């Protein structure tokens, strides 16, 4: 599971361990945060371990997968029954480039999780479930984003993966557009996983709704960070937002299969729903698949353990 060290991911991890004590949770997190996260549940008798990775670097993802595969081969981990790609990133611009030459939002929200899925594909033991956390900002309308996130702007995937894909790329508007567009791309890939992965490996897109008080805006400006932490959490008391506690529980239920959802489904909080009309475009999905496969090809050979 990525994104388990804070926000809804942390709640989901704790809920999964309480609901299914026999689950062995492997958290993917950077440095000391992963060590701390793994140590705390272990003190309560739960099986939790961690692998260090920076999702902003595809080479780091590849190294983490090498370690996971090595642990599986040595019997240190039980058969792999699922993957939760919950980490997400939003910048205040569309100009932040990662070490692999791709725009950072697209790298974390799309390419990194895709590389995890592809490099671990042969190690999933059916029945298994892949869950990718997406966002209803991909609808691009006021009903779903309350005007706080600009609507997506779809372009050729090789353009979306690079910096400067949107007008005025040095602005927060461009950064948020990169976020909403990347979340649509993630839904497209879930549809492709449903078509391409072996029978018994299901893929589901999970939308937590608007969840104030998370670490999503940690790279945003001071005003946005202040509002998200101290003002917007009050919206969780209204139908327009979801509390961290509820969103985490919903994510845990999707990951554990408690929420019944067929492969390729979009789960809106606790129920299967339709994503946007634009999200169902097989031609666009195929083009995106080909592009992300090309961009991750250099990291997709079965890695050797560190």
PDB file of C-alpha atoms in Angstrom:
ATOM      1  CA  UNK A   1       0.000   0.000   0.000  1.00  0.00           C
ATOM      2  CA  UNK A   2       1.278   3.448  -0.909  1.00  0.00           C
ATOM      3  CA  UNK A   3       0.121   6.596   0.849  1.00  0.00           C
ATOM      4  CA  UNK A   4      -0.439   4.802   4.160  1.00  0.00           C
ATOM      5  CA  UNK A   5       1.583   7.149   6.346  1.00  0.00           C
ATOM      6  CA  UNK A   6      -0.982   9.950   6.583  1.00  0.00           C
ATOM      7  CA  UNK A   7      -4.538  10.991   5.843  1.00  0.00           C
ATOM      8  CA  UNK A   8      -7.084   8.482   4.612  1.00  0.00           C
ATOM      9  CA  UNK A   9      -4.350   5.942   3.900  1.00  0.00           C
ATOM     10  CA  UNK A  10      -3.356   5.844   7.554  1.00  0.00           C
ATOM     11  CA  UNK A  11      -6.978   5.382   8.608  1.00  0.00           C
ATOM     12  CA  UNK A  12      -7.458   2.678   5.968  1.00  0.00           C
ATOM     13  CA  UNK A  13      -4.364   0.788   7.106  1.00  0.00           C
ATOM     14  CA  UNK A  14      -5.510   0.792  10.726  1.00  0.00           C
ATOM     15  CA  UNK A  15      -9.021  -0.253   9.742  1.00  0.00           C
ATOM     16  CA  UNK A  16      -7.768  -3.125   7.583  1.00  0.00           C
ATOM     17  CA  UNK A  17      -5.666  -4.484  10.419  1.00  0.00           C
ATOM     18  CA  UNK A  18      -8.532  -4.276  12.881  1.00  0.00           C
ATOM     19  CA  UNK A  19     -11.051  -5.783  10.490  1.00  0.00           C
ATOM     20  CA  UNK A  20      -8.780  -8.573   9.242  1.00  0.00           C
ATOM     21  CA  UNK A  21      -6.101  -9.349  11.856  1.00  0.00           C
ATOM     22  CA  UNK A  22      -4.608 -12.040   9.618  1.00  0.00           C
ATOM     23  CA  UNK A  23      -3.702  -9.483   6.945  1.00  0.00           C
ATOM     24  CA  UNK A  24       0.008  -8.822   6.432  1.00  0.00           C
ATOM     25  CA  UNK A  25       0.234  -5.174   5.405  1.00  0.00           C
ATOM     26  CA  UNK A  26       3.289  -4.053   3.459  1.00  0.00           C
ATOM     27  CA  UNK A  27       3.520  -0.269   3.404  1.00  0.00           C
ATOM     28  CA  UNK A  28       5.544   1.596   0.809  1.00  0.00           C
ATOM     29  CA  UNK A  29       6.806   4.900   2.182  1.00  0.00           C
ATOM     30  CA  UNK A  30       9.849   7.103   2.209  1.00  0.00           C
ATOM     31  CA  UNK A  31      12.507   6.661   4.866  1.00  0.00           C
ATOM     32  CA  UNK A  32      11.676   6.897   8.539  1.00  0.00           C
ATOM     33  CA  UNK A  33       7.930   7.387   8.044  1.00  0.00           C
ATOM     34  CA  UNK A  34       7.642   3.827   6.790  1.00  0.00           C
ATOM     35  CA  UNK A  35       9.704   2.471   9.668  1.00  0.00           C
ATOM     36  CA  UNK A  36       7.525   4.230  12.238  1.00  0.00           C
ATOM     37  CA  UNK A  37       4.304   3.198  10.539  1.00  0.00           C
ATOM     38  CA  UNK A  38       5.357  -0.447  10.466  1.00  0.00           C
ATOM     39  CA  UNK A  39       6.584  -0.448  14.067  1.00  0.00           C
ATOM     40  CA  UNK A  40       3.404   0.938  15.656  1.00  0.00           C
ATOM     41  CA  UNK A  41       0.945  -1.772  14.505  1.00  0.00           C
ATOM     42  CA  UNK A  42       3.521  -4.490  15.152  1.00  0.00           C
ATOM     43  CA  UNK A  43       3.433  -3.488  18.798  1.00  0.00           C
ATOM     44  CA  UNK A  44      -0.241  -4.449  18.756  1.00  0.00           C
ATOM     45  CA  UNK A  45       0.477  -7.865  17.350  1.00  0.00           C
ATOM     46  CA  UNK A  46      -0.327  -7.087  13.709  1.00  0.00           C
ATOM     47  CA  UNK A  47       1.850  -8.168  10.794  1.00  0.00           C
ATOM     48  CA  UNK A  48       3.127  -4.979   9.198  1.00  0.00           C
ATOM     49  CA  UNK A  49       6.337  -4.387   7.308  1.00  0.00           C
ATOM     50  CA  UNK A  50       7.608  -1.673   5.013  1.00  0.00           C
ATOM     51  CA  UNK A  51       9.638  -1.004   1.908  1.00  0.00           C
ATOM     52  CA  UNK A  52      11.239   2.370   1.338  1.00  0.00           C
ATOM     53  CA  UNK A  53      10.462   4.164  -1.912  1.00  0.00           C
ATOM     54  CA  UNK A  54      10.100   7.651  -3.324  1.00  0.00           C
ATOM     55  CA  UNK A  55       7.186   7.510  -5.751  1.00  0.00           C
ATOM     56  CA  UNK A  56       8.520  10.596  -7.493  1.00  0.00           C
ATOM     57  CA  UNK A  57      11.337   8.416  -8.857  1.00  0.00           C
ATOM     58  CA  UNK A  58      10.618   5.459 -11.113  1.00  0.00           C
ATOM     59  CA  UNK A  59      14.044   4.042 -10.325  1.00  0.00           C
ATOM     60  CA  UNK A  60      13.139   4.101  -6.638  1.00  0.00           C
ATOM     61  CA  UNK A  61       9.876   2.301  -7.417  1.00  0.00           C
ATOM     62  CA  UNK A  62      11.778  -0.321  -9.369  1.00  0.00           C
ATOM     63  CA  UNK A  63      14.172  -0.855  -6.460  1.00  0.00           C
ATOM     64  CA  UNK A  64      11.256  -1.200  -4.033  1.00  0.00           C
ATOM     65  CA  UNK A  65       9.649  -3.818  -6.268  1.00  0.00           C
ATOM     66  CA  UNK A  66      12.941  -5.714  -6.400  1.00  0.00           C
ATOM     67  CA  UNK A  67      12.934  -5.875  -2.607  1.00  0.00           C
ATOM     68  CA  UNK A  68       9.295  -7.000  -2.500  1.00  0.00           C
ATOM     69  CA  UNK A  69       9.938  -9.761  -5.020  1.00  0.00           C
ATOM     70  CA  UNK A  70      12.992 -10.884  -3.107  1.00  0.00           C
ATOM     71  CA  UNK A  71      11.037 -11.074   0.153  1.00  0.00           C
ATOM     72  CA  UNK A  72       8.307 -13.058  -1.589  1.00  0.00           C
ATOM     73  CA  UNK A  73      10.901 -15.482  -2.961  1.00  0.00           C
ATOM     74  CA  UNK A  74      12.405 -15.960   0.507  1.00  0.00           C
ATOM     75  CA  UNK A  75       9.006 -16.596   2.065  1.00  0.00           C
ATOM     76  CA  UNK A  76       9.219 -13.507   4.276  1.00  0.00           C
ATOM     77  CA  UNK A  77       5.929 -12.264   2.856  1.00  0.00           C
ATOM     78  CA  UNK A  78       2.740 -14.247   2.253  1.00  0.00           C
ATOM     79  CA  UNK A  79       1.293 -14.537  -1.262  1.00  0.00           C
ATOM     80  CA  UNK A  80       0.465 -11.141  -2.697  1.00  0.00           C
ATOM     81  CA  UNK A  81      -3.300 -10.642  -2.667  1.00  0.00           C
ATOM     82  CA  UNK A  82      -3.610  -6.955  -3.402  1.00  0.00           C
ATOM     83  CA  UNK A  83      -2.112  -3.564  -4.092  1.00  0.00           C
ATOM     84  CA  UNK A  84      -3.500  -0.217  -2.933  1.00  0.00           C
ATOM     85  CA  UNK A  85      -2.146   2.758  -4.843  1.00  0.00           C
ATOM     86  CA  UNK A  86      -3.300   5.530  -2.549  1.00  0.00           C
ATOM     87  CA  UNK A  87      -0.435   8.040  -2.705  1.00  0.00           C
ATOM     88  CA  UNK A  88      -1.289  11.292  -4.454  1.00  0.00           C
ATOM     89  CA  UNK A  89       0.416  14.574  -5.205  1.00  0.00           C
ATOM     90  CA  UNK A  90      -0.652  18.071  -6.212  1.00  0.00           C
ATOM     91  CA  UNK A  91       1.736  20.925  -6.959  1.00  0.00           C
ATOM     92  CA  UNK A  92       1.170  24.661  -7.238  1.00  0.00           C
ATOM     93  CA  UNK A  93       2.443  24.587 -10.814  1.00  0.00           C
ATOM     94  CA  UNK A  94       2.784  22.272 -13.786  1.00  0.00           C
ATOM     95  CA  UNK A  95       6.524  22.770 -14.093  1.00  0.00           C
ATOM     96  CA  UNK A  96       7.901  20.451 -11.414  1.00  0.00           C
ATOM     97  CA  UNK A  97      10.001  17.793 -13.090  1.00  0.00           C
ATOM     98  CA  UNK A  98      11.034  14.542 -11.424  1.00  0.00           C
ATOM     99  CA  UNK A  99      14.378  12.792 -11.818  1.00  0.00           C
ATOM    100  CA  UNK A 100      13.067  10.695 -14.726  1.00  0.00           C
ATOM    101  CA  UNK A 101      12.181  13.760 -16.802  1.00  0.00           C
ATOM    102  CA  UNK A 102       8.400  13.563 -16.315  1.00  0.00           C
ATOM    103  CA  UNK A 103       6.077  16.064 -14.654  1.00  0.00           C
ATOM    104  CA  UNK A 104       5.954  15.196 -10.982  1.00  0.00           C
ATOM    105  CA  UNK A 105       2.165  14.997 -10.529  1.00  0.00           C
ATOM    106  CA  UNK A 106       1.844  12.614 -13.454  1.00  0.00           C
ATOM    107  CA  UNK A 107       4.773  10.570 -12.188  1.00  0.00           C
ATOM    108  CA  UNK A 108       3.327   9.961  -8.718  1.00  0.00           C
ATOM    109  CA  UNK A 109      -0.372   9.749  -9.593  1.00  0.00           C
ATOM    110  CA  UNK A 110      -0.032   7.667 -12.759  1.00  0.00           C
ATOM    111  CA  UNK A 111       3.377   6.268 -13.719  1.00  0.00           C
ATOM    112  CA  UNK A 112       4.568   5.076 -10.298  1.00  0.00           C
ATOM    113  CA  UNK A 113       1.474   3.031  -9.523  1.00  0.00           C
ATOM    114  CA  UNK A 114       1.391   1.657 -13.041  1.00  0.00           C
ATOM    115  CA  UNK A 115       4.972   0.474 -12.646  1.00  0.00           C
ATOM    116  CA  UNK A 116       4.109  -1.238  -9.349  1.00  0.00           C
ATOM    117  CA  UNK A 117       1.204  -3.063 -10.986  1.00  0.00           C
ATOM    118  CA  UNK A 118       3.182  -4.168 -14.025  1.00  0.00           C
ATOM    119  CA  UNK A 119       6.292  -5.317 -12.140  1.00  0.00           C
ATOM    120  CA  UNK A 120       4.239  -7.253  -9.591  1.00  0.00           C
ATOM    121  CA  UNK A 121       1.644  -8.568 -12.027  1.00  0.00           C
ATOM    122  CA  UNK A 122       3.097 -12.074 -12.141  1.00  0.00           C
ATOM    123  CA  UNK A 123       3.291 -12.260  -8.338  1.00  0.00           C
ATOM    124  CA  UNK A 124      -0.371 -11.657  -7.513  1.00  0.00           C
ATOM    125  CA  UNK A 125      -2.114 -14.753  -6.182  1.00  0.00           C
ATOM    126  CA  UNK A 126      -5.728 -14.856  -7.323  1.00  0.00           C
ATOM    127  CA  UNK A 127      -8.120 -13.765  -6.108  1.00  0.00           C
ATOM    128  CA  UNK A 128      -6.375 -10.424  -5.815  1.00  0.00           C
ATOM    129  CA  UNK A 129      -7.532  -6.829  -5.981  1.00  0.00           C
ATOM    130  CA  UNK A 130      -5.753  -3.710  -7.182  1.00  0.00           C
ATOM    131  CA  UNK A 131      -7.231  -0.458  -5.868  1.00  0.00           C
ATOM    132  CA  UNK A 132      -6.215   2.937  -7.231  1.00  0.00           C
ATOM    133  CA  UNK A 133      -7.391   6.032  -5.373  1.00  0.00           C
ATOM    134  CA  UNK A 134      -8.778   8.554  -7.837  1.00  0.00           C
ATOM    135  CA  UNK A 135     -10.853  11.723  -7.450  1.00  0.00           C
ATOM    136  CA  UNK A 136     -14.227  13.065  -8.487  1.00  0.00           C
ATOM    137  CA  UNK A 137     -12.427  16.199  -9.669  1.00  0.00           C
ATOM    138  CA  UNK A 138     -12.153  14.284 -12.942  1.00  0.00           C
ATOM    139  CA  UNK A 139     -15.794  15.211 -13.603  1.00  0.00           C
ATOM    140  CA  UNK A 140     -14.663  18.802 -14.013  1.00  0.00           C
ATOM    141  CA  UNK A 141     -17.943  20.369 -12.859  1.00  0.00           C
ATOM    142  CA  UNK A 142     -19.012  22.468  -9.898  1.00  0.00           C
ATOM    143  CA  UNK A 143     -21.120  19.676  -8.436  1.00  0.00           C
ATOM    144  CA  UNK A 144     -18.034  17.528  -7.914  1.00  0.00           C
ATOM    145  CA  UNK A 145     -15.296  20.068  -7.151  1.00  0.00           C
ATOM    146  CA  UNK A 146     -17.244  23.104  -5.847  1.00  0.00           C
ATOM    147  CA  UNK A 147     -15.060  25.338  -7.981  1.00  0.00           C
ATOM    148  CA  UNK A 148     -11.930  24.553  -5.971  1.00  0.00           C
ATOM    149  CA  UNK A 149     -10.186  22.484  -8.661  1.00  0.00           C
ATOM    150  CA  UNK A 150     -10.194  23.409 -12.356  1.00  0.00           C
ATOM    151  CA  UNK A 151     -11.671  20.953 -14.789  1.00  0.00           C
ATOM    152  CA  UNK A 152      -9.337  18.570 -16.503  1.00  0.00           C
ATOM    153  CA  UNK A 153      -7.771  19.320 -19.869  1.00  0.00           C
ATOM    154  CA  UNK A 154      -7.032  16.117 -21.752  1.00  0.00           C
ATOM    155  CA  UNK A 155      -4.166  16.118 -24.201  1.00  0.00           C
ATOM    156  CA  UNK A 156      -1.987  13.534 -25.832  1.00  0.00           C
ATOM    157  CA  UNK A 157      -0.501  11.405 -23.022  1.00  0.00           C
ATOM    158  CA  UNK A 158       3.052  12.178 -24.058  1.00  0.00           C
ATOM    159  CA  UNK A 159       2.228  15.874 -23.525  1.00  0.00           C
ATOM    160  CA  UNK A 160       0.470  15.288 -20.191  1.00  0.00           C
ATOM    161  CA  UNK A 161       3.502  13.451 -18.857  1.00  0.00           C
ATOM    162  CA  UNK A 162       5.780  16.439 -19.444  1.00  0.00           C
ATOM    163  CA  UNK A 163       6.060  19.801 -17.728  1.00  0.00           C
ATOM    164  CA  UNK A 164       4.261  22.806 -19.187  1.00  0.00           C
ATOM    165  CA  UNK A 165       1.276  20.832 -20.490  1.00  0.00           C
ATOM    166  CA  UNK A 166      -1.275  23.478 -19.485  1.00  0.00           C
ATOM    167  CA  UNK A 167      -1.685  27.238 -20.001  1.00  0.00           C
ATOM    168  CA  UNK A 168       0.232  29.452 -17.566  1.00  0.00           C
ATOM    169  CA  UNK A 169       2.116  26.415 -16.252  1.00  0.00           C
ATOM    170  CA  UNK A 170       3.755  28.355 -13.423  1.00  0.00           C
ATOM    171  CA  UNK A 171       0.395  28.940 -11.684  1.00  0.00           C
ATOM    172  CA  UNK A 172      -1.568  27.011  -9.078  1.00  0.00           C
ATOM    173  CA  UNK A 173      -4.418  26.673 -11.573  1.00  0.00           C
ATOM    174  CA  UNK A 174      -2.139  24.705 -13.878  1.00  0.00           C
ATOM    175  CA  UNK A 175      -0.975  22.569 -10.971  1.00  0.00           C
ATOM    176  CA  UNK A 176      -4.529  21.708 -10.015  1.00  0.00           C
ATOM    177  CA  UNK A 177      -5.416  21.019 -13.640  1.00  0.00           C
ATOM    178  CA  UNK A 178      -2.510  18.591 -13.756  1.00  0.00           C
ATOM    179  CA  UNK A 179      -3.982  16.893 -10.681  1.00  0.00           C
ATOM    180  CA  UNK A 180      -7.546  16.496 -11.974  1.00  0.00           C
ATOM    181  CA  UNK A 181      -6.283  15.346 -15.373  1.00  0.00           C
ATOM    182  CA  UNK A 182      -3.949  12.787 -13.794  1.00  0.00           C
ATOM    183  CA  UNK A 183      -6.870  11.337 -11.850  1.00  0.00           C
ATOM    184  CA  UNK A 184      -8.808  10.821 -15.068  1.00  0.00           C
ATOM    185  CA  UNK A 185      -5.737   9.089 -16.482  1.00  0.00           C
ATOM    186  CA  UNK A 186      -5.708   6.761 -13.468  1.00  0.00           C
ATOM    187  CA  UNK A 187      -9.332   5.782 -14.135  1.00  0.00           C
ATOM    188  CA  UNK A 188      -8.484   5.108 -17.771  1.00  0.00           C
ATOM    189  CA  UNK A 189      -5.712   2.766 -16.660  1.00  0.00           C
ATOM    190  CA  UNK A 190      -8.011   0.926 -14.253  1.00  0.00           C
ATOM    191  CA  UNK A 191     -10.248   0.172 -17.251  1.00  0.00           C
ATOM    192  CA  UNK A 192      -7.216  -1.125 -19.128  1.00  0.00           C
ATOM    193  CA  UNK A 193      -6.153  -3.288 -16.175  1.00  0.00           C
ATOM    194  CA  UNK A 194      -9.633  -4.805 -16.160  1.00  0.00           C
ATOM    195  CA  UNK A 195      -9.176  -5.743 -19.823  1.00  0.00           C
ATOM    196  CA  UNK A 196      -5.570  -6.879 -19.709  1.00  0.00           C
ATOM    197  CA  UNK A 197      -4.791  -8.429 -16.317  1.00  0.00           C
ATOM    198  CA  UNK A 198      -5.245 -12.187 -15.842  1.00  0.00           C
ATOM    199  CA  UNK A 199      -8.547 -13.525 -14.606  1.00  0.00           C
ATOM    200  CA  UNK A 200      -8.764 -13.317 -10.826  1.00  0.00           C
ATOM    201  CA  UNK A 201      -6.838 -10.051 -10.574  1.00  0.00           C
ATOM    202  CA  UNK A 202      -9.432  -7.303 -10.292  1.00  0.00           C
ATOM    203  CA  UNK A 203      -8.785  -3.582 -10.606  1.00  0.00           C
ATOM    204  CA  UNK A 204     -10.997  -0.956  -9.000  1.00  0.00           C
ATOM    205  CA  UNK A 205     -10.906   2.859  -8.925  1.00  0.00           C
ATOM    206  CA  UNK A 206     -11.841   4.346  -5.545  1.00  0.00           C
ATOM    207  CA  UNK A 207     -13.061   7.914  -5.105  1.00  0.00           C
ATOM    208  CA  UNK A 208     -13.053   9.192  -1.504  1.00  0.00           C
ATOM    209  CA  UNK A 209     -14.778  12.446  -2.437  1.00  0.00           C
ATOM    210  CA  UNK A 210     -13.512  15.755  -1.115  1.00  0.00           C
ATOM    211  CA  UNK A 211     -11.599  14.989   2.093  1.00  0.00           C
ATOM    212  CA  UNK A 212     -10.403  18.132   3.898  1.00  0.00           C
ATOM    213  CA  UNK A 213      -7.548  17.945   6.340  1.00  0.00           C
ATOM    214  CA  UNK A 214      -5.357  15.525   4.391  1.00  0.00           C
ATOM    215  CA  UNK A 215      -1.746  15.987   3.302  1.00  0.00           C
ATOM    216  CA  UNK A 216      -2.645  16.341  -0.369  1.00  0.00           C
ATOM    217  CA  UNK A 217      -1.863  20.072  -0.411  1.00  0.00           C
ATOM    218  CA  UNK A 218       1.422  19.773   1.466  1.00  0.00           C
ATOM    219  CA  UNK A 219       3.185  21.195  -1.616  1.00  0.00           C
ATOM    220  CA  UNK A 220       0.647  24.022  -2.011  1.00  0.00           C
ATOM    221  CA  UNK A 221       1.017  27.604  -0.875  1.00  0.00           C
ATOM    222  CA  UNK A 222       0.547  28.706   2.749  1.00  0.00           C
ATOM    223  CA  UNK A 223      -3.014  29.993   2.223  1.00  0.00           C
ATOM    224  CA  UNK A 224      -4.197  26.715   0.706  1.00  0.00           C
ATOM    225  CA  UNK A 225      -2.471  24.677   3.397  1.00  0.00           C
ATOM    226  CA  UNK A 226      -4.023  26.805   6.151  1.00  0.00           C
ATOM    227  CA  UNK A 227      -7.511  26.546   4.650  1.00  0.00           C
ATOM    228  CA  UNK A 228      -7.274  22.801   4.139  1.00  0.00           C
ATOM    229  CA  UNK A 229      -6.078  22.185   7.673  1.00  0.00           C
ATOM    230  CA  UNK A 230      -8.122  24.641   9.724  1.00  0.00           C
ATOM    231  CA  UNK A 231     -11.148  25.872   7.763  1.00  0.00           C
ATOM    232  CA  UNK A 232     -12.318  23.280   5.241  1.00  0.00           C
ATOM    233  CA  UNK A 233     -12.480  20.341   7.717  1.00  0.00           C
ATOM    234  CA  UNK A 234     -15.786  21.800   8.922  1.00  0.00           C
ATOM    235  CA  UNK A 235     -17.227  20.818   5.546  1.00  0.00           C
ATOM    236  CA  UNK A 236     -16.923  17.165   6.582  1.00  0.00           C
ATOM    237  CA  UNK A 237     -20.031  17.813   8.640  1.00  0.00           C
ATOM    238  CA  UNK A 238     -21.966  18.493   5.427  1.00  0.00           C
ATOM    239  CA  UNK A 239     -22.908  16.237   2.465  1.00  0.00           C
ATOM    240  CA  UNK A 240     -20.320  18.050   0.351  1.00  0.00           C
ATOM    241  CA  UNK A 241     -17.289  16.393   1.940  1.00  0.00           C
ATOM    242  CA  UNK A 242     -16.081  13.159   3.503  1.00  0.00           C
ATOM    243  CA  UNK A 243     -14.271  12.915   6.809  1.00  0.00           C
ATOM    244  CA  UNK A 244     -10.865  11.256   6.894  1.00  0.00           C
ATOM    245  CA  UNK A 245     -12.282   8.552   9.117  1.00  0.00           C
ATOM    246  CA  UNK A 246     -15.098   7.678   6.723  1.00  0.00           C
ATOM    247  CA  UNK A 247     -12.911   7.905   3.619  1.00  0.00           C
ATOM    248  CA  UNK A 248     -10.325   5.622   5.200  1.00  0.00           C
ATOM    249  CA  UNK A 249     -12.939   3.060   6.177  1.00  0.00           C
ATOM    250  CA  UNK A 250     -14.378   3.100   2.674  1.00  0.00           C
ATOM    251  CA  UNK A 251     -10.913   2.545   1.199  1.00  0.00           C
ATOM    252  CA  UNK A 252     -10.246  -0.363   3.551  1.00  0.00           C
ATOM    253  CA  UNK A 253     -13.565  -1.964   2.612  1.00  0.00           C
ATOM    254  CA  UNK A 254     -12.750  -1.685  -1.090  1.00  0.00           C
ATOM    255  CA  UNK A 255      -9.256  -3.120  -0.591  1.00  0.00           C
ATOM    256  CA  UNK A 256     -10.474  -6.058   1.494  1.00  0.00           C
ATOM    257  CA  UNK A 257     -13.324  -6.829  -0.884  1.00  0.00           C
ATOM    258  CA  UNK A 258     -15.977  -6.016   1.709  1.00  0.00           C
ATOM    259  CA  UNK A 259     -17.359  -3.577  -0.855  1.00  0.00           C
ATOM    260  CA  UNK A 260     -18.498  -5.748  -3.713  1.00  0.00           C
ATOM    261  CA  UNK A 261     -17.187  -4.226  -6.937  1.00  0.00           C
ATOM    262  CA  UNK A 262     -16.467  -5.914 -10.269  1.00  0.00           C
ATOM    263  CA  UNK A 263     -13.176  -5.394 -12.018  1.00  0.00           C
ATOM    264  CA  UNK A 264     -13.008  -2.049 -13.771  1.00  0.00           C
ATOM    265  CA  UNK A 265     -15.550  -0.495 -11.387  1.00  0.00           C
ATOM    266  CA  UNK A 266     -15.554   3.023  -9.984  1.00  0.00           C
ATOM    267  CA  UNK A 267     -16.416   3.054  -6.294  1.00  0.00           C
ATOM    268  CA  UNK A 268     -17.719   6.401  -5.063  1.00  0.00           C
ATOM    269  CA  UNK A 269     -17.107   6.214  -1.319  1.00  0.00           C
ATOM    270  CA  UNK A 270     -19.083   3.125  -0.312  1.00  0.00           C
ATOM    271  CA  UNK A 271     -20.886   2.219  -3.511  1.00  0.00           C
ATOM    272  CA  UNK A 272     -20.263   1.319  -7.131  1.00  0.00           C
ATOM    273  CA  UNK A 273     -21.175   4.229  -9.398  1.00  0.00           C
ATOM    274  CA  UNK A 274     -20.506   5.640 -12.851  1.00  0.00           C
ATOM    275  CA  UNK A 275     -17.491   7.832 -13.326  1.00  0.00           C
ATOM    276  CA  UNK A 276     -17.710  10.702 -15.807  1.00  0.00           C
ATOM    277  CA  UNK A 277     -18.825  10.073 -19.352  1.00  0.00           C
ATOM    278  CA  UNK A 278     -15.406  11.207 -20.529  1.00  0.00           C
ATOM    279  CA  UNK A 279     -13.742   8.482 -18.491  1.00  0.00           C
ATOM    280  CA  UNK A 280     -15.142   5.753 -20.763  1.00  0.00           C
ATOM    281  CA  UNK A 281     -13.134   6.118 -23.956  1.00  0.00           C
ATOM    282  CA  UNK A 282     -11.459   2.873 -25.104  1.00  0.00           C
ATOM    283  CA  UNK A 283      -9.441   4.590 -27.812  1.00  0.00           C
ATOM    284  CA  UNK A 284      -8.029   7.149 -25.393  1.00  0.00           C
ATOM    285  CA  UNK A 285      -7.382   4.417 -22.820  1.00  0.00           C
ATOM    286  CA  UNK A 286      -5.469   2.340 -25.348  1.00  0.00           C
ATOM    287  CA  UNK A 287      -3.368   5.348 -26.346  1.00  0.00           C
ATOM    288  CA  UNK A 288      -2.615   6.105 -22.707  1.00  0.00           C
ATOM    289  CA  UNK A 289      -1.672   2.474 -22.067  1.00  0.00           C
ATOM    290  CA  UNK A 290       0.779   2.479 -24.964  1.00  0.00           C
ATOM    291  CA  UNK A 291       2.347   5.716 -23.756  1.00  0.00           C
ATOM    292  CA  UNK A 292       2.819   4.752 -20.120  1.00  0.00           C
ATOM    293  CA  UNK A 293       4.164   1.384 -21.214  1.00  0.00           C
ATOM    294  CA  UNK A 294       6.719   3.192 -23.365  1.00  0.00           C
ATOM    295  CA  UNK A 295       7.670   5.611 -20.592  1.00  0.00           C
ATOM    296  CA  UNK A 296       8.115   2.869 -17.994  1.00  0.00           C
ATOM    297  CA  UNK A 297       9.742   0.336 -20.349  1.00  0.00           C
ATOM    298  CA  UNK A 298      13.229   1.201 -19.179  1.00  0.00           C
ATOM    299  CA  UNK A 299      12.247   0.285 -15.616  1.00  0.00           C
ATOM    300  CA  UNK A 300       9.981  -2.661 -16.413  1.00  0.00           C
ATOM    301  CA  UNK A 301      12.546  -5.439 -16.790  1.00  0.00           C
ATOM    302  CA  UNK A 302      12.342  -7.755 -13.777  1.00  0.00           C
ATOM    303  CA  UNK A 303      14.606  -5.972 -11.272  1.00  0.00           C
ATOM    304  CA  UNK A 304      17.264  -7.574  -9.157  1.00  0.00           C
ATOM    305  CA  UNK A 305      16.977  -7.121  -5.385  1.00  0.00           C
ATOM    306  CA  UNK A 306      19.080  -4.439  -3.746  1.00  0.00           C
TER     307      UNK A 306
END
